[in-house]
mmCIF file of C-alpha atoms in Angstrom:
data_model
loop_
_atom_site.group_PDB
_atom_site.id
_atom_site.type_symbol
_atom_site.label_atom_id
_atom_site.label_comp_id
_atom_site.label_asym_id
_atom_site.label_seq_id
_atom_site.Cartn_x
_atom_site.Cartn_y
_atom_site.Cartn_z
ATOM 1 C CA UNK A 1 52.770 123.751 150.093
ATOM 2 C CA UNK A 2 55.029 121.143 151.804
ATOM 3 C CA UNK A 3 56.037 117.839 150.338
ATOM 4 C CA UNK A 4 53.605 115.929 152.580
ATOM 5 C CA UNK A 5 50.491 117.917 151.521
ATOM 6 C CA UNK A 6 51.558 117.803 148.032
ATOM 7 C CA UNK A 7 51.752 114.002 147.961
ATOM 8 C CA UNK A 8 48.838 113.652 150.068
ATOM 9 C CA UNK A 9 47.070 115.878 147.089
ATOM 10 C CA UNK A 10 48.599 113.619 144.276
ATOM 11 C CA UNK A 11 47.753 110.422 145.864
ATOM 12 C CA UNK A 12 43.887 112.131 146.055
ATOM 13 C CA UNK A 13 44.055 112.844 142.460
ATOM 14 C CA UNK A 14 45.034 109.066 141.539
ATOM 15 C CA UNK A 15 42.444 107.495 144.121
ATOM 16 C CA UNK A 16 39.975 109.907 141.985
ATOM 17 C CA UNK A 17 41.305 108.868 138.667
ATOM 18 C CA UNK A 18 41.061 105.488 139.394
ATOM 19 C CA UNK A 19 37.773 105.438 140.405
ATOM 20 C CA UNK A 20 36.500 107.361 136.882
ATOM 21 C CA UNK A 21 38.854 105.819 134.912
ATOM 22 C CA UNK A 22 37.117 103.973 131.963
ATOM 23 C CA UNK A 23 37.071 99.881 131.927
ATOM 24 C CA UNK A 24 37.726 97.782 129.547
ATOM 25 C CA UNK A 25 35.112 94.934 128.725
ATOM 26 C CA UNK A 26 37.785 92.406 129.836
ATOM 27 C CA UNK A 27 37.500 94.414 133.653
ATOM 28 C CA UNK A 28 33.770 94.034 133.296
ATOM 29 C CA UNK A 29 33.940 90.323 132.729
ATOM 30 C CA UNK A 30 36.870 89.731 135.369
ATOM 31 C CA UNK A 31 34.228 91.893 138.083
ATOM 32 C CA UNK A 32 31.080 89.862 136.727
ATOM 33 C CA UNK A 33 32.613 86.727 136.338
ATOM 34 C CA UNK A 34 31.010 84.869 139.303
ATOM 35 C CA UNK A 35 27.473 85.655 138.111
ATOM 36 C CA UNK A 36 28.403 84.677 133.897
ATOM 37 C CA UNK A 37 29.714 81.353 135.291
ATOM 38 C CA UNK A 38 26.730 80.179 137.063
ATOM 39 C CA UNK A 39 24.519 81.558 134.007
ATOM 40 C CA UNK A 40 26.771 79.131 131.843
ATOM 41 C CA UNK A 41 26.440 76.743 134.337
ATOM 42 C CA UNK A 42 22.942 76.746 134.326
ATOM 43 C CA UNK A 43 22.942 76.382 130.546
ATOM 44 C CA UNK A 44 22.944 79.466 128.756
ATOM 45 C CA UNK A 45 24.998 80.090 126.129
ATOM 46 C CA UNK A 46 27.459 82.318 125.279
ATOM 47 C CA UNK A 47 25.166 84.263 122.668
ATOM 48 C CA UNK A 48 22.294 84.279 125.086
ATOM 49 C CA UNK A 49 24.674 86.196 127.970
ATOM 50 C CA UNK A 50 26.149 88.359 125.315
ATOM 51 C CA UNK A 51 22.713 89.491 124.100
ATOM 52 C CA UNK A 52 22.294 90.429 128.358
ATOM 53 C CA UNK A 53 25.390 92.241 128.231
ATOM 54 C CA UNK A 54 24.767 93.987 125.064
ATOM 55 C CA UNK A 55 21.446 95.172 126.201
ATOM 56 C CA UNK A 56 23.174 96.544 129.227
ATOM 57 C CA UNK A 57 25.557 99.003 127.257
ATOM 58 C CA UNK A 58 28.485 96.151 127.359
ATOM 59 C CA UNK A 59 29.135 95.359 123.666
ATOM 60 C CA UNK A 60 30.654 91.812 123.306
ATOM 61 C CA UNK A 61 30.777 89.267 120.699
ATOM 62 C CA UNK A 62 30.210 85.463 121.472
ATOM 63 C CA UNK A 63 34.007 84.474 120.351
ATOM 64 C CA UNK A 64 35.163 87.637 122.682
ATOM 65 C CA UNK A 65 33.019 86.172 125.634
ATOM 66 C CA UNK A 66 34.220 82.525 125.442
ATOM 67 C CA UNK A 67 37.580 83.914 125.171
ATOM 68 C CA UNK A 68 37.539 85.957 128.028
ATOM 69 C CA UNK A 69 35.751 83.557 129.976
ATOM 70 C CA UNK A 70 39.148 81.099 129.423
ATOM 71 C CA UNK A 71 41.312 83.763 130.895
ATOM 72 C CA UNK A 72 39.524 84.845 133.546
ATOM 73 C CA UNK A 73 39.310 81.104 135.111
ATOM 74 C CA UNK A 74 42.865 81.014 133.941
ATOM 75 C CA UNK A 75 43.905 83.849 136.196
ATOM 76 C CA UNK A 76 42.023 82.354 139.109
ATOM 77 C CA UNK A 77 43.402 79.070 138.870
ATOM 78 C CA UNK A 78 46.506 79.978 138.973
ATOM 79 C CA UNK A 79 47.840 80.934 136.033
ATOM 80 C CA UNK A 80 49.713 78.137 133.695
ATOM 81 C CA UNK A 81 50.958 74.888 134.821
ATOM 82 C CA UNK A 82 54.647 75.072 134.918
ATOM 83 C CA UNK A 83 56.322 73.191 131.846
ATOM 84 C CA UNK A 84 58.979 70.922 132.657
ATOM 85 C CA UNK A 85 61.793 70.846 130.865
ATOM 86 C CA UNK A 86 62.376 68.912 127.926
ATOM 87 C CA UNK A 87 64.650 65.748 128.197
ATOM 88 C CA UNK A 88 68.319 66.078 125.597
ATOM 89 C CA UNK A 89 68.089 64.010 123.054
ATOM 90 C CA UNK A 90 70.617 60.930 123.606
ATOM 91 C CA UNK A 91 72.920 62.202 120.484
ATOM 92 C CA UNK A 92 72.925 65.660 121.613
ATOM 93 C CA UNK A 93 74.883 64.438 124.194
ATOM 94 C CA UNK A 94 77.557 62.687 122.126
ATOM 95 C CA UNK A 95 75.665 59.583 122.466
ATOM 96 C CA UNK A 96 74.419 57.580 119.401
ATOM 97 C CA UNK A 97 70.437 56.983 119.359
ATOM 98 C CA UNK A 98 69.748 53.522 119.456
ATOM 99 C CA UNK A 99 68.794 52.144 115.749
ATOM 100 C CA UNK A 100 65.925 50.304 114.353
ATOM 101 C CA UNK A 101 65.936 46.740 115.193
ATOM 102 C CA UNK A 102 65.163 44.811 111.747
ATOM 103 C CA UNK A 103 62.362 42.151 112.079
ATOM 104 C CA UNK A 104 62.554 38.883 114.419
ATOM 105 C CA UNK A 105 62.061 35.880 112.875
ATOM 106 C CA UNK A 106 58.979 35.105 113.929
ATOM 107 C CA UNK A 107 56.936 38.541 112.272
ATOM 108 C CA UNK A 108 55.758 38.348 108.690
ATOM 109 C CA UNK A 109 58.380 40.339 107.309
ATOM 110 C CA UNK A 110 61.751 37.982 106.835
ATOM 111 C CA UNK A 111 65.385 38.783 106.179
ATOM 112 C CA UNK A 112 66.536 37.427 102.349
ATOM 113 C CA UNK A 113 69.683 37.109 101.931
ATOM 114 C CA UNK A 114 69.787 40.725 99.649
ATOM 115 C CA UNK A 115 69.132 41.753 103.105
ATOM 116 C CA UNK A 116 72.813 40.501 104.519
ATOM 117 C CA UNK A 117 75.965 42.964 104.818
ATOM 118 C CA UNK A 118 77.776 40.889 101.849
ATOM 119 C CA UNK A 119 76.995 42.816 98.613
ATOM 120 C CA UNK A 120 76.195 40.265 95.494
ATOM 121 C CA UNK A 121 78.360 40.502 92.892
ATOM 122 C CA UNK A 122 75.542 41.660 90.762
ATOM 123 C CA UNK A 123 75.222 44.915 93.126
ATOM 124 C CA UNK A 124 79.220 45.467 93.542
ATOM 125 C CA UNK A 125 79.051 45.813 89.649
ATOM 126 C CA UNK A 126 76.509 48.348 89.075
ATOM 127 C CA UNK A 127 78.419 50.808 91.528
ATOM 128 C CA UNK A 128 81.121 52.803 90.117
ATOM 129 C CA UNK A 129 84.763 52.154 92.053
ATOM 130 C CA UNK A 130 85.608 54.721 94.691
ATOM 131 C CA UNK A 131 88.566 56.058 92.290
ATOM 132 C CA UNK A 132 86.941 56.283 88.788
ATOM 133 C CA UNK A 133 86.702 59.646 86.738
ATOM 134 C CA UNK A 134 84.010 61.705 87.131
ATOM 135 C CA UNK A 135 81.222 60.722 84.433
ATOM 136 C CA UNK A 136 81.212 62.638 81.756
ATOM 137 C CA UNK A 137 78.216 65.648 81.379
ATOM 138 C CA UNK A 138 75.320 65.079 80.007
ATOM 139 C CA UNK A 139 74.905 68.383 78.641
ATOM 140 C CA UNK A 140 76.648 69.376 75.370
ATOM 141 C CA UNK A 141 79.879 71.146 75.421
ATOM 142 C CA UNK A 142 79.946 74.675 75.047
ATOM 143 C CA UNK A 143 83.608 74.564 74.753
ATOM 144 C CA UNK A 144 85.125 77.194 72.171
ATOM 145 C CA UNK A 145 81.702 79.278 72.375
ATOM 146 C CA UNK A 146 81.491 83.234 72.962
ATOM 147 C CA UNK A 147 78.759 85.550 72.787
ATOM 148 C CA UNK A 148 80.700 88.001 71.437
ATOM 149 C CA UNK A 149 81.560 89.018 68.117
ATOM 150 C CA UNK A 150 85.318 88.340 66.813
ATOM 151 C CA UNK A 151 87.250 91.573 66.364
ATOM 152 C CA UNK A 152 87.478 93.441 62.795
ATOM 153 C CA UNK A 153 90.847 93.450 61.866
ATOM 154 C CA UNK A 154 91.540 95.928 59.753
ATOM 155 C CA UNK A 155 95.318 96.098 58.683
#
């Protein structure tokens, strides 16, 4: 057998496989999917085909169906829309984001003057000074405790 007839005779094979070679239900719907449309379109529902389909040895729940139906019309438009890209963020950049503008005068919400830069001397008070000691812990001391027993001395 020469390499010709021998690929002729594999290629045979396939064509033959191919044409036996089980389907999914997905393939059924993709081959069918002209005719389901224009049932939907004419307004049956998706239980009412799937009852058809069922009756005709193709075993399909409603959920399945609808699904399939998406991806099929999916497929034939196109596929999916190409995303664009998302835009940086201004800091990622090394750029600061712009902040929040406080109210204008003329909204309902007005700046008091707790709302001004300059601290009262009521707030400076209640805020410890940048070089004080750490505050002491509120938990008690376990200072001098061990959990284990002294050593016997025996002399």
């Amino acid at each position: 057998m020469t390499v010709e007839e021998l690929t002729a005779d594999l290629a045979k094979e396939h064509d033959e496989w191919l044409s036996h070679k089980p389907q999914t239900v997905y393939d059924v719907i993709k081959q069918i999917y002209e005719p389901l449309l224009k049932m939907k379109q004419d307004g049956r529902t998706d239980s009412e085909i799937c009852d058809m389909l069922t009756k005709r040895g193709i075993d399909i729940s409603a959920g399945t169906f609808a699904t399939y139906m998406k991806r099929v019309a999916k497929e034939l438009r196109g596929g999916s829309r190409p995303r664009t890209a998302r835009k940086p963020k201004p800091d990622s950049e090394g750029q600061v984001a712009p902040r929040a503008t406080r109210a204008t005068p003329d909204s309902r919400v007005q700046n008091s003057a707790a709302d001004s830069k300059v601290d009262s001397g009521a707030q400076q008070a209640s805020r410890p000074k940048p070089d004080s000691a750490p505050a002491p812990s509120a938990s008690p001391s376990m200072s001098g405790f061990t959990s284990r027993k002294p050593p016997a001395l025996d002399a």
